[in-house]
Each structure stands twice: as structure tokens, then as C-alpha cells.
mmCIF file of C-alpha atoms in Angstrom:
data_model
loop_
_atom_site.group_PDB
_atom_site.id
_atom_site.type_symbol
_atom_site.label_atom_id
_atom_site.label_comp_id
_atom_site.label_asym_id
_atom_site.label_seq_id
_atom_site.Cartn_x
_atom_site.Cartn_y
_atom_site.Cartn_z
ATOM 1 C CA MET A 168 18.586 -1.961 0.328
ATOM 2 C CA SER A 169 18.661 -2.667 -3.035
ATOM 3 C CA GLY A 170 17.130 -0.660 -6.319
ATOM 4 C CA GLY A 171 17.554 2.644 -7.020
ATOM 5 C CA LYS A 172 13.828 3.237 -5.886
ATOM 6 C CA PRO A 173 11.128 1.784 -3.976
ATOM 7 C CA PRO A 174 10.108 -2.070 -4.147
ATOM 8 C CA LYS A 175 7.297 -2.401 -6.785
ATOM 9 C CA VAL A 176 3.788 -3.538 -4.575
ATOM 10 C CA TYR A 177 0.797 -5.772 -5.530
ATOM 11 C CA ILE A 178 -2.188 -6.838 -4.304
ATOM 12 C CA ASN A 179 -3.973 -9.657 -4.963
ATOM 13 C CA SER A 180 -7.446 -9.989 -5.833
ATOM 14 C CA ASP A 181 -9.926 -12.862 -7.025
ATOM 15 C CA GLN A 182 -6.098 -14.635 -7.162
ATOM 16 C CA GLN A 183 -5.139 -11.032 -10.211
ATOM 17 C CA LYS A 184 -2.694 -8.807 -9.504
ATOM 18 C CA TYR A 185 -2.049 -5.437 -9.313
ATOM 19 C CA GLU A 186 0.405 -3.001 -8.813
ATOM 20 C CA ALA A 187 -0.285 -0.242 -6.073
ATOM 21 C CA THR A 188 0.746 3.441 -6.883
ATOM 22 C CA LEU A 189 3.986 4.766 -6.068
ATOM 23 C CA GLY A 190 4.045 8.143 -3.513
ATOM 24 C CA THR A 191 6.091 9.978 -1.722
ATOM 25 C CA TYR A 192 9.504 8.309 -0.746
ATOM 26 C CA CYS A 193 13.043 8.285 0.748
ATOM 27 C CA TRP A 194 15.536 5.449 -0.022
ATOM 28 C CA LYS A 195 19.313 5.872 0.036
ATOM 29 C CA ALA A 196 20.047 8.861 -0.007
ATOM 30 C CA THR A 197 16.503 10.570 -1.817
ATOM 31 C CA CYS A 198 13.801 11.755 -0.568
ATOM 32 C CA VAL A 199 10.908 12.754 -3.821
ATOM 33 C CA GLY A 200 7.567 14.312 -2.577
ATOM 34 C CA THR A 201 4.415 13.789 -4.997
ATOM 35 C CA VAL A 202 0.837 14.833 -4.262
ATOM 36 C CA GLY A 203 -1.867 12.642 -2.018
ATOM 37 C CA PRO A 204 -3.190 8.858 -2.594
ATOM 38 C CA VAL A 205 -6.267 10.811 -3.934
ATOM 39 C CA GLU A 206 -4.836 12.245 -6.468
ATOM 40 C CA LEU A 207 -2.646 10.024 -7.387
ATOM 41 C CA LEU A 208 -5.180 7.049 -8.639
ATOM 42 C CA LYS A 209 -6.854 10.503 -10.509
ATOM 43 C CA LYS A 210 -6.401 8.097 -14.205
ATOM 44 C CA LYS A 211 -5.456 4.899 -12.456
ATOM 45 C CA LYS A 212 -8.395 2.698 -13.347
ATOM 46 C CA SER A 213 -9.564 1.358 -9.883
ATOM 47 C CA VAL A 214 -9.518 -2.510 -9.275
ATOM 48 C CA GLN A 215 -12.377 -4.483 -8.400
ATOM 49 C CA VAL A 216 -13.739 -6.397 -6.588
ATOM 50 C CA LYS A 217 -16.550 -8.711 -4.971
ATOM 51 C CA PRO A 218 -18.136 -6.941 -1.509
ATOM 52 C CA GLY A 219 -16.103 -8.509 1.764
ATOM 53 C CA GLU A 220 -13.492 -10.552 -0.719
ATOM 54 C CA ASN A 221 -10.279 -11.530 0.546
ATOM 55 C CA ILE A 222 -7.170 -8.428 -0.151
ATOM 56 C CA THR A 223 -3.888 -9.240 0.330
ATOM 57 C CA ILE A 224 -0.944 -7.286 -0.061
ATOM 58 C CA PHE A 225 2.875 -8.379 -0.878
ATOM 59 C CA MET A 226 5.573 -7.200 -2.633
ATOM 60 C CA ASP A 227 8.614 -9.238 -3.713
ATOM 61 C CA TYR A 228 11.844 -8.019 -1.280
ATOM 62 C CA GLU A 229 13.644 -8.571 1.047
ATOM 63 C CA PRO A 230 14.434 -7.302 3.911
ATOM 64 C CA LYS A 231 10.638 -7.251 4.552
ATOM 65 C CA PRO A 232 9.837 -3.766 5.688
ATOM 66 C CA ASN A 233 9.448 -4.035 9.540
ATOM 67 C CA GLU A 234 6.624 -1.490 10.010
ATOM 68 C CA TYR A 235 3.667 -1.250 7.824
ATOM 69 C CA THR A 236 0.011 1.103 7.457
ATOM 70 C CA LEU A 237 -2.912 0.652 5.824
ATOM 71 C CA THR A 238 -5.142 3.159 6.047
ATOM 72 C CA LEU A 239 -8.800 4.112 4.291
ATOM 73 C CA LEU A 240 -9.581 6.796 3.062
ATOM 74 C CA ASN A 241 -13.120 8.469 3.742
ATOM 75 C CA GLY A 242 -13.296 11.930 2.629
ATOM 76 C CA ASP A 243 -12.059 14.624 5.522
ATOM 77 C CA LEU A 244 -11.690 10.742 7.347
ATOM 78 C CA GLU A 245 -8.741 7.340 7.670
ATOM 79 C CA LYS A 246 -9.582 4.539 9.461
ATOM 80 C CA GLU A 247 -6.355 2.691 9.638
ATOM 81 C CA ILE A 248 -6.727 -1.271 8.934
ATOM 82 C CA SER A 249 -5.606 -4.001 10.217
ATOM 83 C CA LEU A 250 -3.712 -6.720 7.816
ATOM 84 C CA LYS A 251 -3.630 -10.381 8.752
ATOM 85 C CA GLU A 252 -0.514 -11.820 7.029
ATOM 86 C CA GLN A 253 -1.433 -9.358 5.045
ATOM 87 C CA GLY A 254 -4.857 -9.246 4.148
ATOM 88 C CA PHE A 255 -8.063 -7.271 4.677
ATOM 89 C CA SER A 256 -11.160 -7.781 3.328
ATOM 90 C CA ALA A 257 -13.044 -4.341 0.464
ATOM 91 C CA PRO A 258 -16.068 -3.573 1.696
ATOM 92 C CA ILE A 259 -19.116 -4.366 1.794
ATOM 93 C CA GLN A 260 -21.201 -1.464 0.716
ATOM 94 C CA LYS A 261 -20.780 -0.758 -3.404
ATOM 95 C CA GLY A 262 -18.449 1.903 -4.161
ATOM 96 C CA VAL A 263 -14.981 3.302 -4.816
ATOM 97 C CA TYR A 264 -12.698 3.219 -1.577
ATOM 98 C CA VAL A 265 -8.938 5.099 -1.355
ATOM 99 C CA TYR A 266 -6.504 3.183 0.247
ATOM 100 C CA TYR A 267 -2.869 3.709 1.248
ATOM 101 C CA TYR A 268 -0.360 1.710 2.276
ATOM 102 C CA SER A 269 2.769 3.175 4.149
ATOM 103 C CA VAL A 270 5.746 1.500 5.259
ATOM 104 C CA GLY A 271 8.983 1.075 6.203
ATOM 105 C CA TRP A 272 12.453 0.072 6.366
ATOM 106 C CA MET A 273 13.426 1.254 10.353
ATOM 107 C CA ASP A 274 17.583 0.690 11.692
ATOM 108 C CA GLU A 275 17.392 -2.299 14.363
ATOM 109 C CA LYS A 276 20.717 -1.271 16.074
ATOM 110 C CA GLU A 277 19.555 2.615 16.060
ATOM 111 C CA GLU A 278 15.975 4.171 16.718
ATOM 112 C CA HIS A 279 14.583 6.290 15.193
ATOM 113 C CA VAL A 280 16.613 5.791 11.713
ATOM 114 C CA SER A 281 14.899 4.617 9.111
ATOM 115 C CA ASN A 282 16.825 2.886 6.428
ATOM 116 C CA GLY A 283 14.061 3.678 3.902
ATOM 117 C CA ASP A 284 10.341 4.525 3.634
ATOM 118 C CA ALA A 285 7.261 4.058 0.803
ATOM 119 C CA TYR A 286 3.925 4.995 0.756
ATOM 120 C CA TYR A 287 1.046 3.801 -2.241
ATOM 121 C CA ALA A 288 -2.008 4.189 -3.247
ATOM 122 C CA LEU A 289 -4.783 1.704 -3.916
ATOM 123 C CA ALA A 290 -8.495 1.963 -5.050
ATOM 124 C CA LEU A 291 -11.270 -0.736 -4.854
ATOM 125 C CA GLU A 292 -13.705 -1.294 -6.357
ATOM 126 C CA VAL A 293 -16.720 -3.066 -4.236
ATOM 127 C CA LYS A 294 -19.072 -4.123 -7.377
#
């Protein structure tokens, strides 16, 4: 795994590129803990999207993580969002939606061994 930190993650919305906010991660021999996604995004501007707009998540890094999940936070509830070709649809209802994207580079030879993991927070505002 190269670099001092996990790679940057971006989302594409309406042909615009936005950077997600890096949260807690373990990379090489370093683990860094942060506040949760909602607190991480308190001073960040939400990405404005249209209802149902297609959103793509990507990173310019090789190797790609071999484990990943996208989770929508709604108060105390968490809902996993399925990704199709690293994309998903924005909600239909107006409002601000907080997500976290959790990724891991699991060792392909040794079961239960991680070569790195991270989570990223992002907020979408459906207009």
C-alpha cells in the first residue's frame, strides 16, 4: 500500500467532482480515529444534487479496495445502499443526507488480515 494515508475518494454528481472527507483509518502501521460522519461534516458544505440523480464514487488508486459498503445515516438508523458499478441514486425527497463509505484492502492470501481500511463521509443535499 503506497502513500502515508488512504487514497482520496471522490464522487461525481452532474459531471462535477467532489472530494469525500476521510474519517477513521488504518494504513500501514498507523491507525487514526476520528469523530463520526455527522460530526466530520458539520463544517463542510453538502453536495447539491437533483432528486434521483446518479452519483458515482471513485478513487484514483491501485489496487482498488476489495471490500466496500455505502451506508446512509438517518438519525439513529443506518441503511446499507447497494452500489452498481460504484454508483447509486440520490434520494427523491428533498433534504440533507449523510453517507459513509467504508473500504478495505483485505489480504488475498491470509484470511481476516487487512492491508488497510478507511471510511469516508459525504453529505448530499437534494434540492
